[in-house]
């Protein structure tokens, strides 16, 4: 892009205010929804968007929710999510949302208002250095200081957000700039000498990788959020099927491989299945795709490296390769492109058969432990049971969002995601409060879809004000509250590591969630009996036009198993009492 | 190990803070950092002196490359290179120090660039270790003030960092 091009010389340039230019840029990008909240510094922009009907503005109740909703919209659709907030507190409220998207590499453009250029640095009313505040948690950010720079900057912002390893981009626009007038020309292309993501994988490396895969005796495919974001799931399924290899997904990668397929060994990591973690530890050739070997996934890196294996790592971000774990065959590139190349090379091989029968019998032996088994109760609702029934009632086709904690892990473990972009959660930053705004983003992305927000009574209260937004837009979301009156994951750690000292993890004075939901005009349900779980879920999902808040009173002391304790090796799992006895041959 | 990393970046407001922020956020060491515009006014050149294991240096270079404003990164330690740093030292020039300081300055091929009643200001360029050696060689009680620029580096011969 030539930022210095003089728009005045363009034949069809139209003279517009900065605010109208912002709106026109968003329409040029074919944005469908902008999630936001007005305020002083963005009043010109709000006036401009009032006069257009290209995109729809969604008014939230807190800027954090606007950013989360835009983030979820992106996760569900693959398009760039857009949020609009005012300066100062509007901008700082957006920061948690931006950091959440940054940690999970979600393409997003956040437009923030700023005080007028002459007021910058004067400690003006509602002034905050947004570019400075967000610098560590954005892919890039811009402060626009001249009206003629608005269009090229927004063009760049969208380009940077969605290419390479995606991420959020902040565009901070001072109020006076939005009143100034310039000729509007939206650049058609972007060229940046400093930013050229590598998309095509190195063919020599890919050939080497295919050879290694074909020779593997104990292979493993491990995929993360990058596979989902890079739209490579279909190619991965083909590859895994052709090779008959086991596949595990990270928390962020669920849906990247169909969970109901027999080659799927479940999620891995801190709360991964026994078979996934054991196979990950003991494999001889590991193909990692769009994953980053983070601490919640591989446990102690020294313990992980203690077992010798050849690692092939495909990722669009070179800095993700060999960051925590040494890699033998690094392949930098777009996952979809690299996997397609792999399939092509594989097809040319004379012998495409792999010798993995022994490995599968080993894996099936591990599966026999049934590490996700739990003891059903007919007197108290088990949270796992609710998620299992949710999966059945929604036929595995819902968008499921979660907050952060035990319920998040149970949702990840017991809802079998067969498609990518259906499981929406904050994996990297672990932001409590995302669940409800994430559900909003999903419902806007697909208005006829079933959207379930699996949450806890701690998390839901962190953005409960959005019940109002859901009422305003008639969003038929179903909230599945697994209410155990504890900050469950904190309580679990206190039980395991702090001798049952439940410091500040009990939730007292909870609202009557049924009445609360009803006060917004929603449907509220309280379910206390395990026998009622399935019926209640059916009833809720049958109410296709209503927002239903389901308050499930669940077992207060249930724990998430398996569990790899902090600092422990991936194969050093603590299993549930049931699986432990099975392991000892008692059951 | 000590590495000298050279980089070219867009000469834009905030670019320096992105580099500095990266080092602090990821816990990398910075021994020195110098930056100035190049002959092409749209580009700045930065020299960063850092220390770390090979793995850490590899990550630093990858992370620097990831910054949107960074155009090119070169680890000068990958080949032959020259480094120079400028130091200004204000020393006492009274009594025994008057001749002593002049002599030390000559030995290290420095220049006295300011002479006052009681002090000299010495200008010295060289590798960082040469400047260290000069400070070591001086009588500590003679040193009134020092200021150093941090190292600038450039590859030898055909090794050129250019867009």
XYZ file of C-alpha atoms in Angstrom, chain A residues 130-369:
240
model
C -4.125 3.033 24.723
C -1.227 2.227 22.419
C 1.067 1.971 25.437
C -1.410 0.038 27.569
C -2.166 -2.568 24.910
C 1.311 -2.923 23.399
C 2.148 -6.192 25.186
C -1.172 -7.833 24.313
C -1.782 -6.958 20.661
C -0.333 -8.241 17.435
C 0.077 -4.584 16.523
C -1.476 -1.240 17.307
C -1.762 2.181 15.733
C -2.423 5.717 16.865
C -3.872 7.594 13.899
C -2.830 11.218 13.901
C -4.170 12.483 10.613
C -7.519 12.007 8.940
C -5.901 10.915 5.669
C -4.227 8.032 7.511
C -7.481 6.493 8.772
C -8.296 4.420 5.688
C -4.784 3.032 5.047
C -4.407 2.260 8.761
C -7.683 0.362 9.024
C -6.783 -1.531 5.851
C -3.458 -2.493 7.410
C -5.132 -3.399 10.704
C -7.435 -5.936 9.051
C -4.558 -7.319 6.981
C -2.295 -7.772 9.986
C -5.092 -9.203 12.156
C -6.007 -12.021 9.796
C -2.743 -12.996 8.103
C 0.144 -15.075 9.437
C -0.444 -15.979 13.062
C -3.639 -13.988 13.613
C -4.179 -11.615 16.498
C -5.928 -8.508 17.711
C -4.984 -5.089 16.322
C -5.931 -1.852 18.052
C -6.572 1.341 16.088
C -6.676 4.344 18.407
C -8.365 7.343 16.789
C -8.398 10.810 18.391
C -11.763 12.553 18.376
C -10.694 15.615 16.367
C -9.443 13.375 13.566
C -12.921 11.903 13.193
C -14.316 15.395 12.572
C -11.679 16.401 10.018
C -12.401 15.910 6.356
C -10.427 14.023 3.727
C -10.983 12.305 0.442
C -11.863 8.675 0.992
C -10.116 5.982 -0.940
C -9.895 2.499 0.459
C -6.620 0.881 -0.596
C -7.154 -2.339 -2.529
C -4.004 -4.069 -1.388
C -1.482 -3.866 1.395
C 2.229 -4.158 0.985
C 4.498 -3.942 3.983
C 8.209 -4.511 3.649
C 8.405 -5.347 7.343
C 5.603 -7.907 7.399
C 5.497 -10.891 5.070
C 4.273 -14.039 6.794
C 5.560 -17.301 5.356
C 2.659 -19.363 4.054
C 4.211 -22.101 1.956
C 6.069 -24.779 3.875
C 9.588 -25.834 2.805
C 9.133 -28.775 0.430
C 12.322 -30.545 1.535
C 11.207 -30.424 5.154
C 7.736 -31.663 4.235
C 9.234 -34.626 2.327
C 11.425 -35.423 5.294
C 8.383 -35.281 7.566
C 6.362 -37.668 5.396
C 9.243 -40.168 5.394
C 9.434 -40.007 9.172
C 5.678 -40.459 9.527
C 5.697 -43.518 7.263
C 8.498 -45.080 9.259
C 6.919 -44.437 12.653
C 6.140 -47.348 14.946
C 4.478 -45.316 17.696
C 3.208 -42.198 15.948
C 1.100 -39.446 17.424
C -0.637 -36.431 15.919
C -1.093 -33.505 18.273
C -3.048 -30.493 17.049
C -3.897 -27.170 18.619
C -5.834 -23.990 18.078
C -3.675 -23.207 15.061
C -5.244 -26.058 13.109
C -8.713 -24.651 13.775
C -7.703 -21.044 13.050
C -5.808 -22.097 9.928
C -8.833 -24.033 8.608
C -6.752 -27.176 8.213
C -9.077 -29.663 9.941
C -10.310 -31.348 6.745
C -6.746 -31.910 5.514
C -5.678 -33.240 8.895
C -8.523 -35.770 8.950
C -7.429 -37.012 5.509
C -3.843 -37.345 6.645
C -4.685 -39.109 9.905
C -7.043 -41.471 8.094
C -4.508 -42.264 5.386
C -1.877 -43.095 7.996
C -4.181 -44.664 10.622
C -2.509 -42.566 13.338
C -3.957 -41.603 16.722
C -4.898 -37.950 17.120
C -5.133 -35.773 20.207
C -6.323 -32.169 20.397
C -5.368 -29.476 22.847
C -8.044 -27.549 24.724
C -7.868 -24.912 21.974
C -7.798 -27.504 19.245
C -10.967 -29.452 20.104
C -13.062 -30.037 17.015
C -9.930 -30.013 14.878
C -10.403 -33.767 14.660
C -13.840 -35.397 15.122
C -14.114 -36.486 18.740
C -16.425 -39.383 17.932
C -13.908 -40.914 15.519
C -12.120 -44.044 16.741
C -8.681 -42.570 16.045
C -9.336 -39.734 18.468
C -7.760 -40.380 21.855
C -9.233 -37.335 23.589
C -7.802 -34.086 24.790
C -4.284 -34.096 26.216
C -2.606 -32.058 28.898
C -3.243 -31.194 32.517
C -6.751 -32.655 32.342
C -6.241 -34.812 29.291
C -7.191 -38.456 28.977
C -4.843 -41.166 30.204
C -4.401 -42.560 26.691
C -3.671 -39.163 25.121
C -1.035 -38.244 27.680
C 0.586 -41.670 27.686
C 0.708 -41.788 23.886
C 2.096 -38.260 23.769
C 4.826 -39.230 26.202
C 5.748 -42.572 24.640
C 5.378 -41.949 20.916
C 8.417 -42.216 18.651
C 7.318 -39.716 16.011
C 5.189 -36.735 16.954
C 3.480 -34.536 14.399
C 2.497 -31.251 16.053
C 0.234 -29.003 14.008
C -0.673 -25.472 15.076
C 0.165 -26.206 18.688
C 2.777 -24.698 20.969
C 3.748 -27.266 23.624
C 2.578 -24.945 26.401
C 2.836 -25.661 30.113
C -0.776 -26.885 30.428
C -0.186 -29.317 27.571
C 3.146 -31.035 28.122
C 3.611 -30.507 31.849
C 7.229 -30.347 32.904
C 9.311 -29.816 29.726
C 12.337 -31.632 31.208
C 10.223 -34.695 31.962
C 8.701 -34.467 28.490
C 12.100 -34.243 26.824
C 13.292 -37.185 28.931
C 11.540 -39.512 26.523
C 13.210 -39.596 23.096
C 10.987 -38.945 20.112
C 11.295 -37.231 16.754
C 9.192 -34.103 16.592
C 7.784 -32.568 13.422
C 6.305 -29.163 14.137
C 4.101 -27.301 11.668
C 3.267 -23.724 12.622
C 2.770 -20.408 10.886
C 4.690 -18.624 13.634
C 8.445 -19.358 13.610
C 8.737 -18.169 17.218
C 6.425 -20.976 18.367
C 8.908 -23.542 17.098
C 11.590 -24.750 19.501
C 10.356 -22.332 22.162
C 9.648 -24.840 24.933
C 10.621 -28.113 23.288
C 13.431 -28.870 20.821
C 12.041 -29.766 17.437
C 13.688 -32.029 14.835
C 11.765 -31.071 11.706
C 10.420 -27.516 11.872
C 8.015 -26.542 9.102
C 6.988 -22.903 9.032
C 3.861 -22.300 7.019
C 0.113 -22.098 6.833
C -1.188 -25.366 8.306
C -3.722 -25.957 5.551
C -1.103 -25.462 2.848
C 1.491 -27.641 4.577
C -0.984 -30.448 5.258
C -2.137 -30.354 1.614
C 1.484 -30.633 0.523
C 1.975 -33.551 2.895
C -1.046 -35.338 1.425
C 0.277 -34.763 -2.064
C 3.712 -36.136 -1.228
C 2.175 -39.057 0.621
C 0.077 -39.928 -2.434
C 3.265 -40.207 -4.504
C 4.851 -42.693 -2.101
C 4.966 -46.260 -3.347
C 4.226 -47.784 0.007
C 1.745 -45.797 2.050
C 1.119 -48.486 4.620
C 2.083 -47.879 8.193
C 2.862 -50.497 10.794
C 0.940 -49.325 13.826
C -1.098 -52.348 14.935
C 1.020 -52.922 18.065
C 0.837 -49.260 18.956
C -2.942 -49.310 18.661
C -3.199 -52.300 20.974
C -1.061 -50.434 23.494
C -3.314 -47.373 23.172
C -6.430 -49.492 23.539
C -4.993 -50.979 26.705
C -4.582 -47.434 28.066
C -8.115 -46.646 26.968
C -9.261 -49.537 29.138
C -8.488 -47.459 32.216
